[in-house]
PDB file of C-alpha atoms in Angstrom:
ATOM      1  CA  MET A   7      -6.181   4.303   2.896  1.00 31.00           C
ATOM      2  CA  SER A   8      -3.317   4.052   0.764  1.00 39.00           C
ATOM      3  CA  HIS A   9       0.270   4.522   2.011  1.00 41.00           C
ATOM      4  CA  PRO A  10       3.230   5.366   0.138  1.00 44.00           C
ATOM      5  CA  THR A  11       5.859   2.407  -0.083  1.00 47.00           C
ATOM      6  CA  GLY A  12       8.944   2.118  -1.820  1.00 50.00           C
ATOM      7  CA  GLY A  13       9.770   3.749  -4.942  1.00 68.00           C
ATOM      8  CA  GLN A  14       8.075   7.235  -4.405  1.00 88.00           C
ATOM      9  CA  ALA A  15       9.617  10.578  -3.898  1.00 91.00           C
ATOM     10  CA  VAL A  16      10.111  11.777  -0.310  1.00 93.00           C
ATOM     11  CA  SER A  17      10.865  15.302   0.955  1.00 92.00           C
ATOM     12  CA  ILE A  18      12.301  15.518   4.456  1.00 94.00           C
ATOM     13  CA  ALA A  19      12.283  19.208   5.745  1.00 94.00           C
ATOM     14  CA  ARG A  20      13.450  19.974   9.285  1.00 96.00           C
ATOM     15  CA  PHE A  21      12.651  23.495  10.489  1.00 97.00           C
ATOM     16  CA  THR A  22      13.867  25.488  13.371  1.00 97.00           C
ATOM     17  CA  LEU A  23      12.155  28.537  14.427  1.00 98.00           C
ATOM     18  CA  LYS A  24      14.369  31.714  14.268  1.00 97.00           C
ATOM     19  CA  THR A  25      15.637  33.198  17.444  1.00 97.00           C
ATOM     20  CA  GLU A  26      13.343  36.077  17.187  1.00 97.00           C
ATOM     21  CA  PHE A  27      10.497  34.079  16.421  1.00 97.00           C
ATOM     22  CA  ALA A  28      10.791  31.416  19.073  1.00 96.00           C
ATOM     23  CA  ALA A  29       7.627  32.093  20.747  1.00 96.00           C
ATOM     24  CA  LYS A  30       5.634  31.737  17.331  1.00 96.00           C
ATOM     25  CA  GLY A  31       5.386  27.735  17.176  1.00 96.00           C
ATOM     26  CA  ALA A  32       1.525  28.047  16.992  1.00 96.00           C
ATOM     27  CA  GLU A  33       1.891  30.439  14.057  1.00 96.00           C
ATOM     28  CA  PHE A  34       4.301  28.167  12.292  1.00 96.00           C
ATOM     29  CA  GLU A  35       2.209  25.287  12.971  1.00 96.00           C
ATOM     30  CA  ALA A  36      -0.993  27.071  11.726  1.00 95.00           C
ATOM     31  CA  LEU A  37       0.830  27.150   8.223  1.00 94.00           C
ATOM     32  CA  PHE A  38       0.487  23.470   7.605  1.00 94.00           C
ATOM     33  CA  PRO A  39      -3.043  23.742   6.498  1.00 92.00           C
ATOM     34  CA  ALA A  40      -2.234  25.869   3.540  1.00 90.00           C
ATOM     35  CA  TYR A  41       0.619  23.486   2.786  1.00 90.00           C
ATOM     36  CA  VAL A  42      -1.748  20.673   2.469  1.00 88.00           C
ATOM     37  CA  ALA A  43      -4.198  22.629   0.495  1.00 88.00           C
ATOM     38  CA  ALA A  44      -1.333  23.401  -2.004  1.00 86.00           C
ATOM     39  CA  ALA A  45      -0.366  19.618  -1.838  1.00 84.00           C
ATOM     40  CA  LYS A  46      -3.871  18.495  -2.611  1.00 83.00           C
ATOM     41  CA  ALA A  47      -4.055  20.642  -5.627  1.00 84.00           C
ATOM     42  CA  ALA A  48      -0.619  19.501  -6.873  1.00 83.00           C
ATOM     43  CA  GLU A  49      -0.804  16.421  -9.246  1.00 85.00           C
ATOM     44  CA  GLY A  50       0.981  13.366  -7.723  1.00 88.00           C
ATOM     45  CA  THR A  51       1.055  14.350  -3.910  1.00 88.00           C
ATOM     46  CA  LEU A  52       0.340  11.518  -1.795  1.00 89.00           C
ATOM     47  CA  ARG A  53       0.574  12.299   1.927  1.00 89.00           C
ATOM     48  CA  ALA A  54       2.094  15.116   4.132  1.00 91.00           C
ATOM     49  CA  GLY A  55       2.827  15.129   7.794  1.00 92.00           C
ATOM     50  CA  LEU A  56       4.113  17.837  10.195  1.00 95.00           C
ATOM     51  CA  ALA A  57       5.641  16.678  13.658  1.00 96.00           C
ATOM     52  CA  SER A  58       7.306  18.673  16.378  1.00 97.00           C
ATOM     53  CA  SER A  59      10.480  17.600  18.260  1.00 96.00           C
ATOM     54  CA  THR A  60       9.908  15.776  21.502  1.00 95.00           C
ATOM     55  CA  ALA A  61      13.345  17.288  22.563  1.00 93.00           C
ATOM     56  CA  SER A  62      13.720  20.865  21.455  1.00 92.00           C
ATOM     57  CA  SER A  63      10.752  23.194  21.342  1.00 94.00           C
ATOM     58  CA  GLY A  64      10.651  25.173  17.930  1.00 96.00           C
ATOM     59  CA  ARG A  65      11.887  22.441  15.951  1.00 97.00           C
ATOM     60  CA  TYR A  66       9.737  20.700  13.396  1.00 97.00           C
ATOM     61  CA  LEU A  67       9.748  17.857  10.763  1.00 96.00           C
ATOM     62  CA  GLN A  68       7.660  18.031   7.561  1.00 95.00           C
ATOM     63  CA  LEU A  69       7.548  14.928   5.497  1.00 94.00           C
ATOM     64  CA  THR A  70       5.827  14.757   2.204  1.00 92.00           C
ATOM     65  CA  TRP A  71       5.366  11.956  -0.382  1.00 91.00           C
ATOM     66  CA  TRP A  72       4.801  12.195  -4.098  1.00 90.00           C
ATOM     67  CA  ARG A  73       4.044   9.670  -6.633  1.00 90.00           C
ATOM     68  CA  ASP A  74       7.422  10.431  -8.289  1.00 90.00           C
ATOM     69  CA  SER A  75      10.268  13.075  -8.492  1.00 88.00           C
ATOM     70  CA  GLU A  76       8.630  14.952 -11.378  1.00 90.00           C
ATOM     71  CA  ALA A  77       5.296  15.541  -9.318  1.00 88.00           C
ATOM     72  CA  ARG A  78       7.626  16.799  -6.453  1.00 88.00           C
ATOM     73  CA  GLN A  79       9.530  19.154  -8.785  1.00 88.00           C
ATOM     74  CA  ALA A  80       6.436  20.523 -10.322  1.00 88.00           C
ATOM     75  CA  MET A  81       4.813  21.446  -6.752  1.00 86.00           C
ATOM     76  CA  MET A  82       8.238  22.920  -5.224  1.00 85.00           C
ATOM     77  CA  SER A  83       9.049  25.136  -8.471  1.00 87.00           C
ATOM     78  CA  ASP A  84       5.458  26.514  -8.711  1.00 87.00           C
ATOM     79  CA  PRO A  85       5.960  30.520  -7.978  1.00 89.00           C
ATOM     80  CA  ALA A  86       2.421  30.519  -6.639  1.00 87.00           C
ATOM     81  CA  PHE A  87       3.388  27.835  -4.066  1.00 86.00           C
ATOM     82  CA  PHE A  88       6.342  29.817  -3.030  1.00 83.00           C
ATOM     83  CA  ARG A  89       4.782  33.029  -2.854  1.00 86.00           C
ATOM     84  CA  ASN A  90       1.567  31.704  -1.080  1.00 83.00           C
ATOM     85  CA  VAL A  91       3.188  29.208   1.362  1.00 86.00           C
ATOM     86  CA  GLY A  92       6.835  28.648   1.342  1.00 87.00           C
ATOM     87  CA  ILE A  93       7.916  32.363   2.018  1.00 90.00           C
ATOM     88  CA  LYS A  94       5.778  32.188   5.215  1.00 91.00           C
ATOM     89  CA  TYR A  95       7.845  29.269   6.448  1.00 92.00           C
ATOM     90  CA  PHE A  96      11.084  30.658   5.784  1.00 92.00           C
ATOM     91  CA  THR A  97      10.104  33.845   7.627  1.00 95.00           C
ATOM     92  CA  LEU A  98       9.574  32.195  10.876  1.00 97.00           C
ATOM     93  CA  ALA A  99      12.150  29.352  10.535  1.00 97.00           C
ATOM     94  CA  ARG A 100      15.471  28.044   9.248  1.00 96.00           C
ATOM     95  CA  HIS A 101      15.420  24.825   7.447  1.00 93.00           C
ATOM     96  CA  ASP A 102      17.321  22.213   5.765  1.00 92.00           C
ATOM     97  CA  LYS A 103      15.584  20.047   3.033  1.00 89.00           C
ATOM     98  CA  VAL A 104      16.425  16.540   1.676  1.00 89.00           C
ATOM     99  CA  ASN A 105      14.845  15.345  -1.301  1.00 90.00           C
ATOM    100  CA  GLY A 106      15.143  11.625  -2.246  1.00 90.00           C
ATOM    101  CA  ASP A 107      13.436   8.300  -3.106  1.00 91.00           C
ATOM    102  CA  SER A 108      12.069   5.850  -0.791  1.00 90.00           C
ATOM    103  CA  ILE A 109      14.400   2.690  -1.354  1.00 88.00           C
ATOM    104  CA  ALA A 110      12.720   0.359   1.227  1.00 88.00           C
ATOM    105  CA  GLY A 111       9.817   0.142   3.485  1.00 87.00           C
ATOM    106  CA  GLY A 112       6.731   2.506   3.946  1.00 84.00           C
ATOM    107  CA  LEU A 113       4.330   3.951   6.406  1.00 79.00           C
ATOM    108  CA  PRO A 114       2.345   2.012   8.729  1.00 79.00           C
ATOM    109  CA  ASP A 115      -1.268   1.176   8.093  1.00 79.00           C
ATOM    110  CA  VAL A 116      -2.076   1.611  11.914  1.00 78.00           C
ATOM    111  CA  PRO A 117      -2.097   4.779  14.084  1.00 80.00           C
ATOM    112  CA  TYR A 118       1.213   6.226  14.887  1.00 87.00           C
ATOM    113  CA  ALA A 119       2.099   9.233  17.150  1.00 92.00           C
ATOM    114  CA  VAL A 120       5.997   9.383  16.665  1.00 95.00           C
ATOM    115  CA  VAL A 121       8.541   9.412  13.922  1.00 95.00           C
ATOM    116  CA  ALA A 122      12.321   9.150  14.388  1.00 95.00           C
ATOM    117  CA  LEU A 123      14.644  10.266  11.766  1.00 95.00           C
ATOM    118  CA  THR A 124      18.167   8.919  11.765  1.00 93.00           C
ATOM    119  CA  GLU A 125      21.022   9.763   9.415  1.00 92.00           C
ATOM    120  CA  LEU A 126      23.131   6.787   8.168  1.00 89.00           C
ATOM    121  CA  PRO A 127      26.045   6.632   6.059  1.00 86.00           C
ATOM    122  CA  ALA A 128      25.531   5.659   2.629  1.00 80.00           C
ATOM    123  CA  THR A 129      27.815   2.547   3.065  1.00 79.00           C
ATOM    124  CA  GLU A 130      26.143   1.434   6.375  1.00 78.00           C
ATOM    125  CA  GLU A 131      23.822  -1.301   6.468  1.00 80.00           C
ATOM    126  CA  ASN A 132      20.170  -0.483   7.455  1.00 81.00           C
ATOM    127  CA  PRO A 133      19.963  -1.338  11.019  1.00 86.00           C
ATOM    128  CA  VAL A 134      16.149  -1.560  11.448  1.00 88.00           C
ATOM    129  CA  GLN A 135      16.056  -5.528  11.718  1.00 89.00           C
ATOM    130  CA  ALA A 136      17.233  -4.854  15.416  1.00 90.00           C
ATOM    131  CA  LEU A 137      14.011  -2.710  15.835  1.00 94.00           C
ATOM    132  CA  HIS A 138      11.651  -5.230  14.550  1.00 92.00           C
ATOM    133  CA  GLY A 139       9.643  -6.966  16.984  1.00 92.00           C
ATOM    134  CA  LEU A 140      10.083  -4.403  19.528  1.00 95.00           C
ATOM    135  CA  ASP A 141       6.927  -3.311  21.271  1.00 95.00           C
ATOM    136  CA  GLY A 142       5.549  -0.141  19.807  1.00 95.00           C
ATOM    137  CA  PHE A 143       7.840  -0.426  16.592  1.00 95.00           C
ATOM    138  CA  LEU A 144       5.496  -0.044  13.597  1.00 94.00           C
ATOM    139  CA  ALA A 145       7.294   0.357  10.472  1.00 93.00           C
ATOM    140  CA  ASP A 146      10.308   1.929   8.669  1.00 93.00           C
ATOM    141  CA  GLN A 147      11.195   3.722   5.445  1.00 92.00           C
ATOM    142  CA  LEU A 148      14.842   4.249   3.988  1.00 92.00           C
ATOM    143  CA  VAL A 149      15.216   7.210   1.871  1.00 92.00           C
ATOM    144  CA  GLN A 150      17.961   7.594  -0.596  1.00 91.00           C
ATOM    145  CA  PRO A 151      18.787  11.490  -1.162  1.00 91.00           C
ATOM    146  CA  ASP A 152      19.189  12.743  -4.758  1.00 82.00           C
ATOM    147  CA  GLU A 153      22.598  14.273  -3.941  1.00 77.00           C
ATOM    148  CA  GLU A 154      24.018  13.274  -0.663  1.00 78.00           C
ATOM    149  CA  ASP A 155      26.308  10.329   0.696  1.00 85.00           C
ATOM    150  CA  VAL A 156      23.920   9.568   3.371  1.00 89.00           C
ATOM    151  CA  ARG A 157      20.610   7.821   3.722  1.00 92.00           C
ATOM    152  CA  TYR A 158      17.889   8.566   6.072  1.00 93.00           C
ATOM    153  CA  LEU A 159      16.040   6.155   8.064  1.00 93.00           C
ATOM    154  CA  LEU A 160      12.516   7.124   9.240  1.00 95.00           C
ATOM    155  CA  THR A 161      10.740   4.709  11.958  1.00 95.00           C
ATOM    156  CA  TRP A 162       7.346   4.826  13.113  1.00 94.00           C
ATOM    157  CA  TRP A 163       6.314   4.371  16.800  1.00 96.00           C
ATOM    158  CA  ARG A 164       3.249   3.852  18.821  1.00 95.00           C
ATOM    159  CA  ASP A 165       4.381   6.650  21.086  1.00 95.00           C
ATOM    160  CA  GLU A 166       7.334   8.425  22.804  1.00 95.00           C
ATOM    161  CA  ASP A 167       7.494   5.814  25.568  1.00 96.00           C
ATOM    162  CA  ALA A 168       7.919   2.965  22.951  1.00 96.00           C
ATOM    163  CA  PHE A 169      10.704   4.913  21.069  1.00 96.00           C
ATOM    164  CA  ARG A 170      12.437   5.791  24.203  1.00 96.00           C
ATOM    165  CA  ALA A 171      12.310   1.990  25.184  1.00 96.00           C
ATOM    166  CA  ALA A 172      13.973   1.182  21.740  1.00 95.00           C
ATOM    167  CA  LEU A 173      16.807   3.576  22.434  1.00 94.00           C
ATOM    168  CA  ALA A 174      17.480   1.591  25.514  1.00 94.00           C
ATOM    169  CA  THR A 175      17.225  -1.852  23.954  1.00 93.00           C
ATOM    170  CA  ALA A 176      18.737  -1.194  20.395  1.00 91.00           C
ATOM    171  CA  PRO A 177      20.902   1.944  20.835  1.00 91.00           C
ATOM    172  CA  ALA A 178      22.996   1.228  17.709  1.00 89.00           C
ATOM    173  CA  ALA A 179      20.011   0.829  15.378  1.00 89.00           C
ATOM    174  CA  LEU A 180      19.066   4.526  16.483  1.00 92.00           C
ATOM    175  CA  ASP A 181      22.230   6.203  17.134  1.00 91.00           C
ATOM    176  CA  GLY A 182      21.806   9.927  16.460  1.00 92.00           C
ATOM    177  CA  ALA A 183      17.837   9.490  16.055  1.00 94.00           C
ATOM    178  CA  GLU A 184      15.775  12.385  16.751  1.00 95.00           C
ATOM    179  CA  SER A 185      12.165  11.866  17.366  1.00 96.00           C
ATOM    180  CA  PHE A 186       9.250  13.907  16.732  1.00 96.00           C
ATOM    181  CA  ALA A 187       5.430  13.753  17.661  1.00 95.00           C
ATOM    182  CA  PHE A 188       2.749  14.147  15.054  1.00 93.00           C
ATOM    183  CA  LEU A 189       0.716  17.220  14.975  1.00 93.00           C
ATOM    184  CA  ALA A 190      -1.106  16.555  11.610  1.00 89.00           C
ATOM    185  CA  ASP A 191      -1.103  13.864   8.957  1.00 83.00           C
ATOM    186  CA  GLU A 192      -2.976  14.391   5.762  1.00 79.00           C
ATOM    187  CA  VAL A 193      -3.603  11.971   2.771  1.00 69.00           C
ATOM    188  CA  SER A 194      -4.201  13.775  -0.445  1.00 62.00           C
ATOM    189  CA  GLY A 195      -6.645  13.025  -3.409  1.00 53.00           C
TER     190      GLY A 195
END
């Protein structure tokens, strides 16, 4: 199984169910297979994952990796993709999305259950060294957004208990981190 590593394009989309659709989490989650089908049909899509917040119901993280930013742009600007997939997401949830490039690290080659997302000022050193060697820490990836003065650190964990233990052991390295439990993880192609 091939995993994206540094240099590839990454999209980080955070969704929060709209108040009137707060009970429609299962319906929102059921949209992911259509997203994966569209991703598999697009040239250059490598992987997509959907995870739900471990702290807040109705909050989701969708991660997608592409060969390069041109492949990402081609899929996202396709009117058929928006009409058949995107509009359904936006009906149920508010979202914010960051597009960027992986500048360090990559997905683990072992099973994982949790990903944590930490926003870092662009000038701050990558704090991930403090996490290496902690029980349950699997991998990290640093993403530099296209048009923002921040970076995003993704860290993968064996399970939520390992992430919580890391919060207690190295709180500065995970300051402001939000954890998400994986619901689906698909490799394209």
